Amino acid sequence: ACREFFEALERCHADVWAKWTGGCNQTKRELNKCLHGESVARAARNREDAKLRNARREKALRELHEND
């Protein structure tokens, strides 16, 4: 999802003057913002998946010990 930001930063870094004088800072900030958004979305998906796994595990344990 952030590929265009990576490519833009690579193009900017090809210009050594821009790279060393801060000309690529905004491009880098945009890339970081994109990567952060991806990280937050992935964490949310992982939390939801964990809730489902935990619910299935709890149900299986209840069924296992139902007749104890």
Backbone as XML, in Angstrom:
<?xml version="1.0"?>
<chain id="A" units="angstrom">
  <residue number="1" name="ALA">
    <atom name="N" x="0.820" y="-1.194" z="0.000"/>
    <atom name="CA" x="0.000" y="0.000" z="0.000"/>
    <atom name="C" x="0.866" y="1.261" z="0.000"/>
  </residue>
  <residue number="2" name="CYS">
    <atom name="N" x="2.061" y="1.163" z="0.515"/>
    <atom name="CA" x="2.936" y="2.332" z="0.614"/>
    <atom name="C" x="4.000" y="2.342" z="-0.477"/>
  </residue>
  <residue number="3" name="ARG">
    <atom name="N" x="3.835" y="1.514" z="-1.467"/>
    <atom name="CA" x="4.859" y="1.380" z="-2.504"/>
    <atom name="C" x="5.164" y="2.710" z="-3.193"/>
  </residue>
  <residue number="4" name="GLU">
    <atom name="N" x="4.124" y="3.486" z="-3.485"/>
    <atom name="CA" x="4.374" y="4.752" z="-4.193"/>
    <atom name="C" x="5.211" y="5.706" z="-3.347"/>
  </residue>
  <residue number="5" name="PHE">
    <atom name="N" x="5.065" y="5.634" z="-2.030"/>
    <atom name="CA" x="5.873" y="6.481" z="-1.144"/>
    <atom name="C" x="7.329" y="6.023" z="-1.137"/>
  </residue>
  <residue number="6" name="PHE">
    <atom name="N" x="7.540" y="4.694" z="-1.130"/>
    <atom name="CA" x="8.906" y="4.167" z="-1.218"/>
    <atom name="C" x="9.568" y="4.614" z="-2.522"/>
  </residue>
  <residue number="7" name="GLU">
    <atom name="N" x="8.821" y="4.493" z="-3.623"/>
    <atom name="CA" x="9.370" y="4.873" z="-4.924"/>
    <atom name="C" x="9.678" y="6.361" z="-4.986"/>
  </residue>
  <residue number="8" name="ALA">
    <atom name="N" x="8.788" y="7.178" z="-4.407"/>
    <atom name="CA" x="9.023" y="8.621" z="-4.390"/>
    <atom name="C" x="10.276" y="8.960" z="-3.578"/>
  </residue>
  <residue number="9" name="LEU">
    <atom name="N" x="10.462" y="8.269" z="-2.458"/>
    <atom name="CA" x="11.649" y="8.525" z="-1.635"/>
    <atom name="C" x="12.918" y="8.077" z="-2.359"/>
  </residue>
  <residue number="10" name="GLU">
    <atom name="N" x="12.864" y="6.953" z="-3.045"/>
    <atom name="CA" x="14.021" y="6.501" z="-3.816"/>
    <atom name="C" x="14.372" y="7.502" z="-4.917"/>
  </residue>
  <residue number="11" name="ARG">
    <atom name="N" x="13.354" y="8.022" z="-5.604"/>
    <atom name="CA" x="13.597" y="9.031" z="-6.643"/>
    <atom name="C" x="14.218" y="10.288" z="-6.034"/>
  </residue>
  <residue number="12" name="CYS">
    <atom name="N" x="13.712" y="10.675" z="-4.885"/>
    <atom name="CA" x="14.246" y="11.870" z="-4.225"/>
    <atom name="C" x="15.692" y="11.635" z="-3.794"/>
  </residue>
  <residue number="13" name="HIS">
    <atom name="N" x="15.974" y="10.464" z="-3.260"/>
    <atom name="CA" x="17.338" y="10.165" z="-2.803"/>
    <atom name="C" x="18.322" y="10.021" z="-3.962"/>
  </residue>
  <residue number="14" name="ALA">
    <atom name="N" x="17.815" y="9.844" z="-5.171"/>
    <atom name="CA" x="18.701" y="9.789" z="-6.331"/>
    <atom name="C" x="19.370" y="11.145" z="-6.551"/>
  </residue>
  <residue number="15" name="ASP">
    <atom name="N" x="18.708" y="12.211" z="-6.108"/>
    <atom name="CA" x="19.281" y="13.558" z="-6.164"/>
    <atom name="C" x="20.054" y="13.775" z="-4.860"/>
  </residue>
  <residue number="16" name="VAL">
    <atom name="N" x="21.361" y="13.622" z="-4.920"/>
    <atom name="CA" x="22.192" y="13.671" z="-3.715"/>
    <atom name="C" x="22.033" y="14.994" z="-2.978"/>
  </residue>
  <residue number="17" name="TRP">
    <atom name="N" x="21.925" y="16.085" z="-3.707"/>
    <atom name="CA" x="21.778" y="17.402" z="-3.064"/>
    <atom name="C" x="20.499" y="17.445" z="-2.228"/>
  </residue>
  <residue number="18" name="ALA">
    <atom name="N" x="19.389" y="16.981" z="-2.797"/>
    <atom name="CA" x="18.119" y="16.973" z="-2.061"/>
    <atom name="C" x="18.203" y="16.039" z="-0.862"/>
  </residue>
  <residue number="19" name="LYS">
    <atom name="N" x="18.871" y="14.914" z="-1.051"/>
    <atom name="CA" x="18.997" y="13.930" z="0.029"/>
    <atom name="C" x="19.698" y="14.519" z="1.239"/>
  </residue>
  <residue number="20" name="TRP">
    <atom name="N" x="20.777" y="15.250" z="1.017"/>
    <atom name="CA" x="21.594" y="15.742" z="2.130"/>
    <atom name="C" x="21.193" y="17.112" z="2.640"/>
  </residue>
  <residue number="21" name="THR">
    <atom name="N" x="20.294" y="17.800" z="1.942"/>
    <atom name="CA" x="19.896" y="19.134" z="2.402"/>
    <atom name="C" x="18.465" y="19.179" z="2.919"/>
  </residue>
  <residue number="22" name="GLY">
    <atom name="N" x="17.843" y="18.022" z="3.108"/>
    <atom name="CA" x="16.499" y="17.987" z="3.673"/>
    <atom name="C" x="15.398" y="18.081" z="2.643"/>
  </residue>
  <residue number="23" name="GLY">
    <atom name="N" x="15.745" y="17.997" z="1.379"/>
    <atom name="CA" x="14.733" y="18.098" z="0.335"/>
    <atom name="C" x="13.794" y="16.903" z="0.283"/>
  </residue>
  <residue number="24" name="CYS">
    <atom name="N" x="14.168" y="15.828" z="0.942"/>
    <atom name="CA" x="13.342" y="14.610" z="0.926"/>
    <atom name="C" x="12.589" y="14.410" z="2.233"/>
  </residue>
  <residue number="25" name="ASN">
    <atom name="N" x="12.674" y="15.353" z="3.139"/>
    <atom name="CA" x="12.060" y="15.186" z="4.450"/>
    <atom name="C" x="10.550" y="15.006" z="4.378"/>
  </residue>
  <residue number="26" name="GLN">
    <atom name="N" x="9.886" y="15.792" z="3.552"/>
    <atom name="CA" x="8.434" y="15.687" z="3.451"/>
    <atom name="C" x="8.040" y="14.330" z="2.874"/>
  </residue>
  <residue number="27" name="THR">
    <atom name="N" x="8.776" y="13.873" z="1.881"/>
    <atom name="CA" x="8.508" y="12.567" z="1.288"/>
    <atom name="C" x="8.685" y="11.476" z="2.340"/>
  </residue>
  <residue number="28" name="LYS">
    <atom name="N" x="9.712" y="11.598" z="3.157"/>
    <atom name="CA" x="9.965" y="10.629" z="4.225"/>
    <atom name="C" x="8.850" y="10.666" z="5.257"/>
  </residue>
  <residue number="29" name="ARG">
    <atom name="N" x="8.358" y="11.853" z="5.605"/>
    <atom name="CA" x="7.252" y="11.960" z="6.564"/>
    <atom name="C" x="5.998" y="11.296" z="6.015"/>
  </residue>
  <residue number="30" name="GLU">
    <atom name="N" x="5.733" y="11.481" z="4.730"/>
    <atom name="CA" x="4.568" y="10.843" z="4.115"/>
    <atom name="C" x="4.696" y="9.314" z="4.137"/>
  </residue>
  <residue number="31" name="LEU">
    <atom name="N" x="5.907" y="8.812" z="3.875"/>
    <atom name="CA" x="6.144" y="7.372" z="3.938"/>
    <atom name="C" x="5.914" y="6.872" z="5.362"/>
  </residue>
  <residue number="32" name="ASN">
    <atom name="N" x="6.455" y="7.566" z="6.340"/>
    <atom name="CA" x="6.271" y="7.151" z="7.732"/>
    <atom name="C" x="4.801" y="7.143" z="8.136"/>
  </residue>
  <residue number="33" name="LYS">
    <atom name="N" x="4.049" y="8.138" z="7.675"/>
    <atom name="CA" x="2.619" y="8.208" z="7.978"/>
    <atom name="C" x="1.898" y="7.002" z="7.370"/>
  </residue>
  <residue number="34" name="CYS">
    <atom name="N" x="2.245" y="6.671" z="6.142"/>
    <atom name="CA" x="1.635" y="5.515" z="5.485"/>
    <atom name="C" x="1.983" y="4.231" z="6.232"/>
  </residue>
  <residue number="35" name="LEU">
    <atom name="N" x="3.247" y="4.057" z="6.579"/>
    <atom name="CA" x="3.674" y="2.847" z="7.282"/>
    <atom name="C" x="3.005" y="2.737" z="8.653"/>
  </residue>
  <residue number="36" name="HIS">
    <atom name="N" x="2.844" y="3.858" z="9.329"/>
    <atom name="CA" x="2.164" y="3.847" z="10.625"/>
    <atom name="C" x="0.711" y="3.414" z="10.459"/>
  </residue>
  <residue number="37" name="GLY">
    <atom name="N" x="0.051" y="3.951" z="9.440"/>
    <atom name="CA" x="-1.337" y="3.571" z="9.180"/>
    <atom name="C" x="-1.467" y="2.077" z="8.902"/>
  </residue>
  <residue number="38" name="GLU">
    <atom name="N" x="-0.538" y="1.536" z="8.135"/>
    <atom name="CA" x="-0.544" y="0.100" z="7.849"/>
    <atom name="C" x="-0.335" y="-0.701" z="9.134"/>
  </residue>
  <residue number="39" name="SER">
    <atom name="N" x="0.554" y="-0.234" z="9.978"/>
    <atom name="CA" x="0.835" y="-0.922" z="11.238"/>
    <atom name="C" x="-0.397" y="-0.934" z="12.142"/>
  </residue>
  <residue number="40" name="VAL">
    <atom name="N" x="-1.074" y="0.195" z="12.233"/>
    <atom name="CA" x="-2.272" y="0.293" z="13.062"/>
    <atom name="C" x="-3.361" y="-0.640" z="12.517"/>
  </residue>
  <residue number="41" name="ALA">
    <atom name="N" x="-3.540" y="-0.657" z="11.212"/>
    <atom name="CA" x="-4.552" y="-1.522" z="10.603"/>
    <atom name="C" x="-4.217" y="-2.997" z="10.840"/>
  </residue>
  <residue number="42" name="ARG">
    <atom name="N" x="-2.943" y="-3.357" z="10.699"/>
    <atom name="CA" x="-2.536" y="-4.749" z="10.921"/>
    <atom name="C" x="-2.768" y="-5.149" z="12.375"/>
  </residue>
  <residue number="43" name="ALA">
    <atom name="N" x="-2.452" y="-4.259" z="13.310"/>
    <atom name="CA" x="-2.660" y="-4.547" z="14.727"/>
    <atom name="C" x="-4.150" y="-4.750" z="15.024"/>
  </residue>
  <residue number="44" name="ALA">
    <atom name="N" x="-5.002" y="-3.950" z="14.417"/>
    <atom name="CA" x="-6.443" y="-4.096" z="14.619"/>
    <atom name="C" x="-6.922" y="-5.449" z="14.089"/>
  </residue>
  <residue number="45" name="ARG">
    <atom name="N" x="-6.434" y="-5.835" z="12.907"/>
    <atom name="CA" x="-6.810" y="-7.145" z="12.361"/>
    <atom name="C" x="-6.328" y="-8.268" z="13.269"/>
  </residue>
  <residue number="46" name="ASN">
    <atom name="N" x="-5.107" y="-8.132" z="13.774"/>
    <atom name="CA" x="-4.568" y="-9.156" z="14.672"/>
    <atom name="C" x="-5.387" y="-9.267" z="15.952"/>
  </residue>
  <residue number="47" name="ARG">
    <atom name="N" x="-5.825" y="-8.134" z="16.501"/>
    <atom name="CA" x="-6.657" y="-8.167" z="17.710"/>
    <atom name="C" x="-7.971" y="-8.880" z="17.450"/>
  </residue>
  <residue number="48" name="GLU">
    <atom name="N" x="-8.595" y="-8.581" z="16.312"/>
    <atom name="CA" x="-9.853" y="-9.242" z="15.971"/>
    <atom name="C" x="-9.659" y="-10.741" z="15.781"/>
  </residue>
  <residue number="49" name="ASP">
    <atom name="N" x="-8.592" y="-11.134" z="15.103"/>
    <atom name="CA" x="-8.297" y="-12.550" z="14.921"/>
    <atom name="C" x="-8.068" y="-13.236" z="16.263"/>
  </residue>
  <residue number="50" name="ALA">
    <atom name="N" x="-7.370" y="-12.569" z="17.165"/>
    <atom name="CA" x="-7.108" y="-13.138" z="18.486"/>
    <atom name="C" x="-8.405" y="-13.312" z="19.268"/>
  </residue>
  <residue number="51" name="LYS">
    <atom name="N" x="-9.311" y="-12.355" z="19.165"/>
    <atom name="CA" x="-10.606" y="-12.480" z="19.848"/>
    <atom name="C" x="-11.353" y="-13.707" z="19.357"/>
  </residue>
  <residue number="52" name="LEU">
    <atom name="N" x="-11.348" y="-13.919" z="18.036"/>
    <atom name="CA" x="-12.027" y="-15.084" z="17.481"/>
    <atom name="C" x="-11.367" y="-16.385" z="17.936"/>
  </residue>
  <residue number="53" name="ARG">
    <atom name="N" x="-10.041" y="-16.429" z="17.906"/>
    <atom name="CA" x="-9.329" y="-17.635" z="18.358"/>
    <atom name="C" x="-9.607" y="-17.913" z="19.830"/>
  </residue>
  <residue number="54" name="ASN">
    <atom name="N" x="-9.592" y="-16.865" z="20.644"/>
    <atom name="CA" x="-9.847" y="-17.044" z="22.077"/>
    <atom name="C" x="-11.271" y="-17.516" z="22.322"/>
  </residue>
  <residue number="55" name="ALA">
    <atom name="N" x="-12.217" y="-16.982" z="21.586"/>
    <atom name="CA" x="-13.606" y="-17.402" z="21.742"/>
    <atom name="C" x="-13.763" y="-18.876" z="21.371"/>
  </residue>
  <residue number="56" name="ARG">
    <atom name="N" x="-13.133" y="-19.304" z="20.276"/>
    <atom name="CA" x="-13.208" y="-20.713" z="19.883"/>
    <atom name="C" x="-12.546" y="-21.603" z="20.932"/>
  </residue>
  <residue number="57" name="ARG">
    <atom name="N" x="-11.415" y="-21.150" z="21.462"/>
    <atom name="CA" x="-10.717" y="-21.927" z="22.493"/>
    <atom name="C" x="-11.569" y="-22.056" z="23.749"/>
  </residue>
  <residue number="58" name="GLU">
    <atom name="N" x="-12.167" y="-20.956" z="24.179"/>
    <atom name="CA" x="-13.020" y="-20.982" z="25.366"/>
    <atom name="C" x="-14.219" y="-21.899" z="25.154"/>
  </residue>
  <residue number="59" name="LYS">
    <atom name="N" x="-14.813" y="-21.850" z="23.981"/>
    <atom name="CA" x="-15.961" y="-22.716" z="23.675"/>
    <atom name="C" x="-15.537" y="-24.183" z="23.707"/>
  </residue>
  <residue number="60" name="ALA">
    <atom name="N" x="-14.389" y="-24.481" z="23.134"/>
    <atom name="CA" x="-13.907" y="-25.866" z="23.112"/>
    <atom name="C" x="-13.620" y="-26.343" z="24.533"/>
  </residue>
  <residue number="61" name="LEU">
    <atom name="N" x="-13.040" y="-25.493" z="25.371"/>
    <atom name="CA" x="-12.780" y="-25.879" z="26.761"/>
    <atom name="C" x="-14.075" y="-26.099" z="27.540"/>
  </residue>
  <residue number="62" name="ARG">
    <atom name="N" x="-15.067" y="-25.234" z="27.314"/>
    <atom name="CA" x="-16.363" y="-25.405" z="27.988"/>
    <atom name="C" x="-16.995" y="-26.733" z="27.580"/>
  </residue>
  <residue number="63" name="GLU">
    <atom name="N" x="-16.946" y="-27.033" z="26.273"/>
    <atom name="CA" x="-17.532" y="-28.284" z="25.787"/>
    <atom name="C" x="-16.770" y="-29.480" z="26.334"/>
  </residue>
  <residue number="64" name="LEU">
    <atom name="N" x="-15.456" y="-29.363" z="26.452"/>
    <atom name="CA" x="-14.645" y="-30.464" z="26.964"/>
    <atom name="C" x="-14.982" y="-30.765" z="28.409"/>
  </residue>
  <residue number="65" name="HIS">
    <atom name="N" x="-15.167" y="-29.716" z="29.221"/>
    <atom name="CA" x="-15.414" y="-29.889" z="30.647"/>
    <atom name="C" x="-16.894" y="-29.850" z="30.992"/>
  </residue>
  <residue number="66" name="GLU">
    <atom name="N" x="-17.753" y="-29.868" z="30.007"/>
    <atom name="CA" x="-19.190" y="-29.791" z="30.212"/>
    <atom name="C" x="-19.711" y="-30.977" z="31.036"/>
  </residue>
  <residue number="67" name="ASN">
    <atom name="N" x="-19.160" y="-32.134" z="30.831"/>
    <atom name="CA" x="-19.646" y="-33.341" z="31.502"/>
    <atom name="C" x="-18.833" y="-33.736" z="32.734"/>
  </residue>
  <residue number="68" name="ASP">
    <atom name="N" x="-17.963" y="-32.855" z="33.191"/>
    <atom name="CA" x="-17.137" y="-33.182" z="34.370"/>
    <atom name="C" x="-17.916" y="-33.100" z="35.642"/>
  </residue>
</chain>
